[in-house]
mmCIF file of C-alpha atoms and ligand atoms in Angstrom:
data_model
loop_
_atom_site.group_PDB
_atom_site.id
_atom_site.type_symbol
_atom_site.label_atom_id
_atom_site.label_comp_id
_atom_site.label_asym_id
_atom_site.label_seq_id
_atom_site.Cartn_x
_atom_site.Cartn_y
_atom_site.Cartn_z
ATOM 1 C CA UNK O 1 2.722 17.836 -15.338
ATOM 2 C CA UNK O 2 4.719 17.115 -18.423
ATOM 3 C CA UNK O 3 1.553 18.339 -20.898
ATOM 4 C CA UNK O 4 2.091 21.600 -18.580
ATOM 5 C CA UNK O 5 5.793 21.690 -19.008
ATOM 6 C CA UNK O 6 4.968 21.222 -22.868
ATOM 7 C CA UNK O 7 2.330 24.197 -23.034
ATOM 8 C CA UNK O 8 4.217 26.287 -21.313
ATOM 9 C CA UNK O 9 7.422 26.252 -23.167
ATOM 10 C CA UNK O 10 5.539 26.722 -26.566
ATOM 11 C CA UNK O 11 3.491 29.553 -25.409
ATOM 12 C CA UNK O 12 3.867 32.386 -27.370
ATOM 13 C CA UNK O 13 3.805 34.449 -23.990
ATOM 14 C CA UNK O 14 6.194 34.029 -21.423
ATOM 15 C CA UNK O 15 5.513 36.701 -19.246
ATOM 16 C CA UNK O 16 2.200 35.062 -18.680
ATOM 17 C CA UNK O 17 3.231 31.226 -18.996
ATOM 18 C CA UNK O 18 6.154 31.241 -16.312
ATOM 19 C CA UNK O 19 9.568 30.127 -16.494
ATOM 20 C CA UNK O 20 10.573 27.924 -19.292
ATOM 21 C CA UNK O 21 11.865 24.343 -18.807
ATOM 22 C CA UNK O 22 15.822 25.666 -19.275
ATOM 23 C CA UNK O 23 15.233 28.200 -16.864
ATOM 24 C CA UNK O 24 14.295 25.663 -14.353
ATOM 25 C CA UNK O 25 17.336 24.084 -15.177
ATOM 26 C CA UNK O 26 19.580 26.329 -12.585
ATOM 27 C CA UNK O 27 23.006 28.049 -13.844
ATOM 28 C CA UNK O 28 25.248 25.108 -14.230
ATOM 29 C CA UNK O 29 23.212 22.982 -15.970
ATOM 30 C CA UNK O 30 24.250 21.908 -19.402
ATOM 31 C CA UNK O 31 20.766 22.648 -22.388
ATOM 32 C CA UNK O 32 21.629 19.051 -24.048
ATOM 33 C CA UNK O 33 23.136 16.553 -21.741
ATOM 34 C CA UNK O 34 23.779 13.792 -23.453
ATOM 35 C CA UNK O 35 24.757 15.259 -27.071
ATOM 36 C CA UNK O 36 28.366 14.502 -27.164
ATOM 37 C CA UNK O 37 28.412 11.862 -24.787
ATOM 38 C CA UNK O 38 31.114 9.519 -25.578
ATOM 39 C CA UNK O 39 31.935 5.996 -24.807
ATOM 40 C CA UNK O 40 34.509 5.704 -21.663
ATOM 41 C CA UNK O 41 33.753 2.222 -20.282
ATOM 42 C CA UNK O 42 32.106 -1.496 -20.427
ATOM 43 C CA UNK O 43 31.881 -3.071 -16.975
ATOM 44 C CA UNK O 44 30.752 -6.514 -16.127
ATOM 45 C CA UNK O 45 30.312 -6.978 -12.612
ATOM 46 C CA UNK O 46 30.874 -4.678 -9.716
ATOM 47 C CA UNK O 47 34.845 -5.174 -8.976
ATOM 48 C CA UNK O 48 34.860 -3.175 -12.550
ATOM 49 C CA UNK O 49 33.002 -0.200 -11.665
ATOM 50 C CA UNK O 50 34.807 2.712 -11.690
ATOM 51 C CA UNK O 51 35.236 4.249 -8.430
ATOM 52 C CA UNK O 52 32.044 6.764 -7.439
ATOM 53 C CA UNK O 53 33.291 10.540 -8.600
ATOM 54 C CA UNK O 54 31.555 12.419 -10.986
ATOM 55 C CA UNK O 55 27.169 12.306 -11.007
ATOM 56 C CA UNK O 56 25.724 9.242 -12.977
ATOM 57 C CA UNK O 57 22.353 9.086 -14.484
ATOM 58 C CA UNK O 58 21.338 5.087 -15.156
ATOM 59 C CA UNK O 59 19.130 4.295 -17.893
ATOM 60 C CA UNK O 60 17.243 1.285 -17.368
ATOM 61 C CA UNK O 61 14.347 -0.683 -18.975
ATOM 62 C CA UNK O 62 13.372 -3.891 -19.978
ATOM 63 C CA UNK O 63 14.840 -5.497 -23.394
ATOM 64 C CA UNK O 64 13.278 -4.062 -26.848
ATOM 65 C CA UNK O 65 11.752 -1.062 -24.437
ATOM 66 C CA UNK O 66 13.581 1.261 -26.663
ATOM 67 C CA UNK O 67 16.560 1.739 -24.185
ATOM 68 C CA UNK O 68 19.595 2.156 -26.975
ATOM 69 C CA UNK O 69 17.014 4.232 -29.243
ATOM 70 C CA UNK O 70 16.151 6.859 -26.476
ATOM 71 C CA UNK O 71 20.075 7.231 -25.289
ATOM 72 C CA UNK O 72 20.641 8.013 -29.105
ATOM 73 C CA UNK O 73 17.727 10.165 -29.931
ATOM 74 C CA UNK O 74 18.956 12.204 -26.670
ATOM 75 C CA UNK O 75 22.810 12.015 -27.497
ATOM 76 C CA UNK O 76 21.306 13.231 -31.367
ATOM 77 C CA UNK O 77 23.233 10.167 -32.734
ATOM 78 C CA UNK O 78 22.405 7.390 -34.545
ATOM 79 C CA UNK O 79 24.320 4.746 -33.029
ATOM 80 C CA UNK O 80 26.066 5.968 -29.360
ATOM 81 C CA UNK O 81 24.103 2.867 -27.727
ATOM 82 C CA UNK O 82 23.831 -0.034 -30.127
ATOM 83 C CA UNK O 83 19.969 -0.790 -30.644
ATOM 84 C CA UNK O 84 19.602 -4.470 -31.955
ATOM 85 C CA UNK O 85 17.299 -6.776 -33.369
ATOM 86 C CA UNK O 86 18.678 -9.430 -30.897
ATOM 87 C CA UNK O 87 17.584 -8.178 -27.136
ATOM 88 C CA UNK O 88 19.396 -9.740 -24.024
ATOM 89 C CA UNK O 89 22.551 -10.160 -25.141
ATOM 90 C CA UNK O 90 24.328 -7.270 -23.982
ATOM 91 C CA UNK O 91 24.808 -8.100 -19.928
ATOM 92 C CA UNK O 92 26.824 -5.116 -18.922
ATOM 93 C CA UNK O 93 27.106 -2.032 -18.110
ATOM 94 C CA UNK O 94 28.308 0.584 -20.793
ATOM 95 C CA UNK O 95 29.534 3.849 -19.310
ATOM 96 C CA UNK O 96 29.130 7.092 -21.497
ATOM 97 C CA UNK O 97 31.019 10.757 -20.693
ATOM 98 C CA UNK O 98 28.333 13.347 -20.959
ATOM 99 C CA UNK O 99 30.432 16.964 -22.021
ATOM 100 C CA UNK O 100 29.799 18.034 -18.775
ATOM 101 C CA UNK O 101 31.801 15.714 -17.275
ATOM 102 C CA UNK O 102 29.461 13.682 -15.849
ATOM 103 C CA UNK O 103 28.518 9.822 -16.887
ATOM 104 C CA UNK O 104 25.496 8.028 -18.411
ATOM 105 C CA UNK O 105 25.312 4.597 -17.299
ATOM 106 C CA UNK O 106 23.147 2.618 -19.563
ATOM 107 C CA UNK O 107 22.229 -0.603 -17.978
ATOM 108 C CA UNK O 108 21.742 -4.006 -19.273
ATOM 109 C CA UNK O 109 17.983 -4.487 -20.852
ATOM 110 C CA UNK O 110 15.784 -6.780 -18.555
ATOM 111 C CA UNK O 111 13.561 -9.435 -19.130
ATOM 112 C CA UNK O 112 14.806 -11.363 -22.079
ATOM 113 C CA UNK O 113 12.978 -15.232 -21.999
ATOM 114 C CA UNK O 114 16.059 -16.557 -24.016
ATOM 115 C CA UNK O 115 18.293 -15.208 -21.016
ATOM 116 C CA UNK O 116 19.456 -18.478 -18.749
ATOM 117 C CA UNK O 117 17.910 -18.147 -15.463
ATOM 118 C CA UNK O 118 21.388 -18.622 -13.222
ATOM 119 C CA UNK O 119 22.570 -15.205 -15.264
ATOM 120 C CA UNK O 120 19.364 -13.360 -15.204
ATOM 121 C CA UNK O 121 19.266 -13.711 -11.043
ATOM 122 C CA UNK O 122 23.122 -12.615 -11.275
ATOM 123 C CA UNK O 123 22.771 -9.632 -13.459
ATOM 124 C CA UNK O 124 19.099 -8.865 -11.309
ATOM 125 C CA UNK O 125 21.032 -8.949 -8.202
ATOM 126 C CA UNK O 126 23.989 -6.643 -9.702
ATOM 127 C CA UNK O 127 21.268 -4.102 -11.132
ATOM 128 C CA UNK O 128 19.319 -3.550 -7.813
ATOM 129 C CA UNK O 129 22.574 -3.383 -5.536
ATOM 130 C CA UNK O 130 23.998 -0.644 -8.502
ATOM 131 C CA UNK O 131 20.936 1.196 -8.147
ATOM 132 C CA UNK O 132 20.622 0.961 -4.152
ATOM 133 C CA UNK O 133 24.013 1.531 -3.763
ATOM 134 C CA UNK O 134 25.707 3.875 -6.031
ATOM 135 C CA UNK O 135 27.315 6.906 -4.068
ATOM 136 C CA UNK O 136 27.347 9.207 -7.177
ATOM 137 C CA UNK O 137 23.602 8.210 -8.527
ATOM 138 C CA UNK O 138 22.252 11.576 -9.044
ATOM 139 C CA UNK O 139 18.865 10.245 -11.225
ATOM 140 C CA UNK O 140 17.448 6.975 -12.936
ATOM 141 C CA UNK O 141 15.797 7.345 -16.400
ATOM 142 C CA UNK O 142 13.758 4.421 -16.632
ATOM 143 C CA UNK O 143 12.521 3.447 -20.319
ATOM 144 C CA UNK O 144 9.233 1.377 -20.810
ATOM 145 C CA UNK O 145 7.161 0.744 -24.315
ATOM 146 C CA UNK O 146 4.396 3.264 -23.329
ATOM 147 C CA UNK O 147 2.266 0.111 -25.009
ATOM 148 C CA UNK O 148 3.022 -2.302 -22.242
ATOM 149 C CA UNK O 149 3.282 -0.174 -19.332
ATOM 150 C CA UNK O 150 4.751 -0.817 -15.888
ATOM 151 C CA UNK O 151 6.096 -4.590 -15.919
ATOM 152 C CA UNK O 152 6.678 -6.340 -13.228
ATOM 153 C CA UNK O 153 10.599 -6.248 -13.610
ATOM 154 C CA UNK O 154 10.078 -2.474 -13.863
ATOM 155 C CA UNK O 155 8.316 -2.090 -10.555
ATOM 156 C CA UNK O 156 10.658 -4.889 -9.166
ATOM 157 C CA UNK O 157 13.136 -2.568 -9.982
ATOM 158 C CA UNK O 158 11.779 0.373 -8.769
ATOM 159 C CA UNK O 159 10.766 -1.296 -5.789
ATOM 160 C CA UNK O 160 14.896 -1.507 -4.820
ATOM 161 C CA UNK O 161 15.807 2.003 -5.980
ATOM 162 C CA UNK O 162 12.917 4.413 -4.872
ATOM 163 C CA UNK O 163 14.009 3.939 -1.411
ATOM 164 C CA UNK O 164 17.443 5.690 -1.595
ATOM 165 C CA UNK O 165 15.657 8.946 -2.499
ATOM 166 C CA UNK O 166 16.594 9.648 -5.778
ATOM 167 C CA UNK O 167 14.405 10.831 -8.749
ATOM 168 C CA UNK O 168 13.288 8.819 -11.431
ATOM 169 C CA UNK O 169 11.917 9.946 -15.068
ATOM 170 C CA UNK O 170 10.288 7.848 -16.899
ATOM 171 C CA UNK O 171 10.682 8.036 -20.557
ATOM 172 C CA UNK O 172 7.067 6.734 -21.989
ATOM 173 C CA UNK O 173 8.744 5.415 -25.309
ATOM 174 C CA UNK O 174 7.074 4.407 -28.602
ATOM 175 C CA UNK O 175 4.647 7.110 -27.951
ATOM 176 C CA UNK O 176 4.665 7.697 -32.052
ATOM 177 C CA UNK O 177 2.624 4.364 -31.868
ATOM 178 C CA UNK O 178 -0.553 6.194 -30.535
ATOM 179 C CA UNK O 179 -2.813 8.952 -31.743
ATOM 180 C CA UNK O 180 -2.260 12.626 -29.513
ATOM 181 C CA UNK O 181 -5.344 11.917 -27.340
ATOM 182 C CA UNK O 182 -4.575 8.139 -26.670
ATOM 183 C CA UNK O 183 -0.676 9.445 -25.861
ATOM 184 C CA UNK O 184 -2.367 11.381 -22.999
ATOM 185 C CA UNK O 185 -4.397 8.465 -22.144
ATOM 186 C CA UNK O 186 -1.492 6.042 -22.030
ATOM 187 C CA UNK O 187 0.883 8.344 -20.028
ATOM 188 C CA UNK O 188 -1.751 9.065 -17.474
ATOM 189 C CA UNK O 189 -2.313 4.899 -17.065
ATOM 190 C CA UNK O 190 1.567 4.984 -16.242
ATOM 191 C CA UNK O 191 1.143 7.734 -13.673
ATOM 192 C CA UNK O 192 -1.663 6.088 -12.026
ATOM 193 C CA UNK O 193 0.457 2.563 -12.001
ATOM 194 C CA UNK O 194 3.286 3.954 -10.338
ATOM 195 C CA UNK O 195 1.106 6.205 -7.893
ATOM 196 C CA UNK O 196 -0.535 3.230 -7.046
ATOM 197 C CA UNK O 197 1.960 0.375 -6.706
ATOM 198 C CA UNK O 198 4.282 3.209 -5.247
ATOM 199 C CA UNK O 199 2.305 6.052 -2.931
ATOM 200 C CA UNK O 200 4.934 6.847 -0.760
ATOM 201 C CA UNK O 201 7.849 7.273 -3.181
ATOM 202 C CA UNK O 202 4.840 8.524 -6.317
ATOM 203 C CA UNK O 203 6.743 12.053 -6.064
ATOM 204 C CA UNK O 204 10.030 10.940 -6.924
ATOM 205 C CA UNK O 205 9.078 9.844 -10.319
ATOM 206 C CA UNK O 206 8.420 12.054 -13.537
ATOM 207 C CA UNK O 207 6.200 10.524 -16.579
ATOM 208 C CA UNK O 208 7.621 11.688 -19.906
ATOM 209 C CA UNK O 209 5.636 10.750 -23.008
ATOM 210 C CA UNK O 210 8.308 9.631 -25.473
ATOM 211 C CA UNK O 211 9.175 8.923 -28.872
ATOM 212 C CA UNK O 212 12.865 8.028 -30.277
ATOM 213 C CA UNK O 213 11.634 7.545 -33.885
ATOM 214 C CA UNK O 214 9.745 11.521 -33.835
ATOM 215 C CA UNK O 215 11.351 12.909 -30.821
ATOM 216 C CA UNK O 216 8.799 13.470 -29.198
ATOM 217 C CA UNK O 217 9.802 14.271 -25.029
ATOM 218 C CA UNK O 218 12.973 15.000 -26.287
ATOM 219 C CA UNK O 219 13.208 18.826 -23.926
ATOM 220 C CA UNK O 220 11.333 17.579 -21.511
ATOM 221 C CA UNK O 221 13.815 14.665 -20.564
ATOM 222 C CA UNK O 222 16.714 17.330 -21.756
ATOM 223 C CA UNK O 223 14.715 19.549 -19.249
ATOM 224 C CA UNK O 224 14.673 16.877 -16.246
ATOM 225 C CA UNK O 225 18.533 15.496 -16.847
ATOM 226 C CA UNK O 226 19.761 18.660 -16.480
ATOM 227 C CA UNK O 227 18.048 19.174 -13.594
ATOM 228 C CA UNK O 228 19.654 16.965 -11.952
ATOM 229 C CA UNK O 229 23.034 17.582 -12.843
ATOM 230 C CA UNK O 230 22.363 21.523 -11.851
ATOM 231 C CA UNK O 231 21.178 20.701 -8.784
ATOM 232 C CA UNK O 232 24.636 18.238 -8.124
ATOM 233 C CA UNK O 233 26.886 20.851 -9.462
ATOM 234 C CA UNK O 234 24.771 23.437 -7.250
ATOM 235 C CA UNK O 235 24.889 21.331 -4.027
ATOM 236 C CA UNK O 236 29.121 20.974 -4.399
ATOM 237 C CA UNK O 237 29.017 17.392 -5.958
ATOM 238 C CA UNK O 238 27.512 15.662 -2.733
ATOM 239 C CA UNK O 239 24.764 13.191 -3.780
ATOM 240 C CA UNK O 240 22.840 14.395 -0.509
ATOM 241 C CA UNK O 241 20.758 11.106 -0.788
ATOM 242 C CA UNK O 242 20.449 7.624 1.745
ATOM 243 C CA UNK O 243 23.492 5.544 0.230
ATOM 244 C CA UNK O 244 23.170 2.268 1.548
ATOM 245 C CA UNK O 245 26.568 1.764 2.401
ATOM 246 C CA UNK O 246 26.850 5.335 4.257
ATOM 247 C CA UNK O 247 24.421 4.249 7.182
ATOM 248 C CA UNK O 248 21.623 6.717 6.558
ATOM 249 C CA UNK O 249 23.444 9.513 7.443
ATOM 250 C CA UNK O 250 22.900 11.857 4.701
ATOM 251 C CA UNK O 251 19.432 10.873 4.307
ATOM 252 C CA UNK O 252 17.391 13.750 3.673
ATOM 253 C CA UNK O 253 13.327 13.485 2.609
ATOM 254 C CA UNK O 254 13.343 13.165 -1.289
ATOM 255 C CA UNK O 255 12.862 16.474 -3.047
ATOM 256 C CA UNK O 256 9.352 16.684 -4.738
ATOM 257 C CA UNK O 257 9.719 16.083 -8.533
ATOM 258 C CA UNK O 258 6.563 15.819 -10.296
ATOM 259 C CA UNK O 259 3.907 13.497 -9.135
ATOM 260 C CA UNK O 260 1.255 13.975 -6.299
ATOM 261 C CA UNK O 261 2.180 12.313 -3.554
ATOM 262 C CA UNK O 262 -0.452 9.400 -3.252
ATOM 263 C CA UNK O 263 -2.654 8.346 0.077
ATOM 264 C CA UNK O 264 -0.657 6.475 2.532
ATOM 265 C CA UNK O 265 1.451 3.328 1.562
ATOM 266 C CA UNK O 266 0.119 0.164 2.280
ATOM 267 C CA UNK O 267 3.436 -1.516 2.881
HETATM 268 N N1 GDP U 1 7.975 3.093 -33.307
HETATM 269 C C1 GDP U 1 9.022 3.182 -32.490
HETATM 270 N N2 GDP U 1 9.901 2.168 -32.401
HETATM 271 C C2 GDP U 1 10.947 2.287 -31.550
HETATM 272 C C3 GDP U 1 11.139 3.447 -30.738
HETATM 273 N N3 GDP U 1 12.229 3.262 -29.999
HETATM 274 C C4 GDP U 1 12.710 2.041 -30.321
HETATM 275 N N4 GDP U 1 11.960 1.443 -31.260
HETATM 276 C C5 GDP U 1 12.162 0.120 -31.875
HETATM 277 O O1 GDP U 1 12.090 -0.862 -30.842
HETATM 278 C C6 GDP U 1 13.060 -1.892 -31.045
HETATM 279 C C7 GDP U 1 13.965 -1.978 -29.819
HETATM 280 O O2 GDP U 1 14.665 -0.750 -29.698
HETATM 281 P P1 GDP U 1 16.046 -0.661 -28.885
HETATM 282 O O3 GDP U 1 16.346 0.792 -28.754
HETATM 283 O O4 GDP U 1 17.087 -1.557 -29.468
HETATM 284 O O5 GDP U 1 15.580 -1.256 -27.475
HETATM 285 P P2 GDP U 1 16.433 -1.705 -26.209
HETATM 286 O O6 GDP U 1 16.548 -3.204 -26.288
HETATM 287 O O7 GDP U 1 15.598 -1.290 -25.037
HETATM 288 O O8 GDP U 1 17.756 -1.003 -26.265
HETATM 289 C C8 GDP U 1 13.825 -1.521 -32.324
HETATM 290 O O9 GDP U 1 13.252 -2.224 -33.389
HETATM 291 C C9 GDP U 1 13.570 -0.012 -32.456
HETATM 292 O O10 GDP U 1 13.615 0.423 -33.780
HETATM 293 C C10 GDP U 1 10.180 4.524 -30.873
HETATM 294 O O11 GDP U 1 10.247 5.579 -30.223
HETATM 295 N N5 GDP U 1 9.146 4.331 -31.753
HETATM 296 MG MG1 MG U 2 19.661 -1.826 -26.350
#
C-alpha cells in the first residue's frame, strides 16, 4: 500500500499513475503538518489536559523506538521533541501546536525496565484511558524500531485504542538499518502482525516504512496526517468516532485506511 503510494508519487506520469498523495489530502489539509509545530503544553495526569477543542494526533511508542526523532524529522527540526540517551524519564504528556491549529500530542515512551512498577501501571492506565477516551483524537501515529516489531506493550496498546474507531499509522522507524529489499520484508512482517493479532480493526492501521536519520516515509506520513486533519476540517470539527464517554452514539463503522481487512476475529 505504502510501496504503491511511493511509486505512484514518483512516477514520471501522472495521468497514468493516479492522484498523488497531496491530492488525496482534500482542500483543507495543510502539505507539512507538523513543520512549525510549537511547544504549547506539558501535562502530567488527566486533571491537566486541556479541555478537548481543536483535532489531536498522539504519537506513541515504546522508549528508544525513535519517538522524539520521528516528531523532529516530521516538524524538520532538530530538537522540537527532546530525543535522549536516557529513555523513561520523561512521564508526560508534551502538547505541540501544529500551524494549522491543531495539536500533536506526543506521549510518554513505554516500556522502560528502570521505570518503578507502581508508576509504569499509573502512566499505562493514563495512556489507554487518553487514547480510549479523547473527544478530539482525530489519529494515533504509533512509532516502533522496524527491528523489533510489534511488542507486546504496542499491541497492549493498540488493543485499548483500535476499538474507538480511529486510524492508526504506523511509522516503521530505523528503516535506514536495513537493505531496500529487507525494508520491504520487515514492513510486510509488521503488516502481517497487526493483521493477525488485530483482524477486525487490520483496516484501521497504515504501515509506513520509516527512517528519521534519511527521511525515509517522510510524505507518506506527511501524506496520512494530513489526511486526517482534512477530513476533520471537512466533516465541521466533529470527531465522528465511538468516544467512550459519549455512549456510542456517534459511532460510525471505521473508515477503511489501508490494510485488508483480515478473516474474522477470534475474540
Ligand atoms: N539509525 C537510526 N537511529 C535512530 C532513528 N531514529 C532514532 N534513532 C536513534 O534511536 C535512539 C532513540 O531515539 P529517540 O528519538 O530518542 O527515541 P524515543 O525514546 O522513542 O523518543 C537515539 O539514539 C536515536 O539517535 C532512525 O531513523 N535511524
Ligand atoms: Mg523521546
Amino acid at each position: 500500500m505504502v510501496q504503491k503510494r511511493r511509486i505512484v508519487s514518483e512516477s514520471p506520469s501522472p495521468a497514468k499513475a493516479g492522484p498523488r498523495p497531496e491530492d488525496r489530502r482534500g482542500p483543507h489539509a495543510p502539505a507539512h503538518p507538523v513543520r512549525q509545530a510549537e511547544y504549547v503544553l506539558t501535562v502530567a495526569n488527566d486533571l491537566q489536559l486541556p479541555p478537548p477543542g481543536p483535532p489531536e494526533i498522539a504519537f506513541a511508542g515504546r522508549s528508544n523506538a525513535g519517538k522524539s526523532s520521528a516528531i523532529n524529522a516530521l516538524a524538520n527540526r532538530s530538537r522540537l521533541a527532546f530525543t535522549s540517551r536516557t529513555p523513561g524519564r520523561t512521564q508526560q504528556i508534551n502538547f505541540f501546536r501544529m500551524r494549522s491549529g491543531a495539536l500533536l500530542a506526543d506521549l510518554p515512551g513505554y516500556g522502560f525496565a528502570a521505570v518503578p512498577q507502581a508508576l509504569k501501571r499509573h502512566w499505562q492506565e493514563f495512556l489507554a484511558r487518553y487514547l480510549a477516551t479523547r473527544q478530539s483524537l482525530v489519529g494515533l501515529a504509533l512509532v516502533l524500531d522496524a527491528r523489533h516489531g510489534v511488542s507486546l506493550l504496542d499491541r497492549q496498546l493498540l488493543a485499548r485504542y483500535l476499538p474507538s474507531g480511529r486510524p492508526v499509522l504506523v511509522l516503521a522507524t530505523k528503516m535506514d538499518k536495513f537493505t531496500p529489499s529487507a525494508q520491504r520484508v520487515a514492513q510486510c512482517a509488521i503488516e502481517r502482525e497487526i493483521a493477525e493479532c488485530f483482524p477486525v480493526h487490520a483496516a484501521q492501521v497504515t504501515v509506513v516504512g520509516f527512517s528519521a536519520t534519511r527521511r525515509i516515509g517522510i510524505e507518506a506520513a506527511e501524506a496520512m496526517l494530513s489526511r486526517w486533519l482534512g477530513e476533520w476540517a471537512h466533516d465541521g470539527g466533529d470527531t465522528g468516532f465511538a468516544d467512550a464517554n459519549s455512549g456510542g452514539r456517534k459511532e460510525r463503522a471505521p473508515r477503511s485506511r489501508g490494510m485488508a481487512r483480515g478473516p474474522k476475529d477470534p475474540r
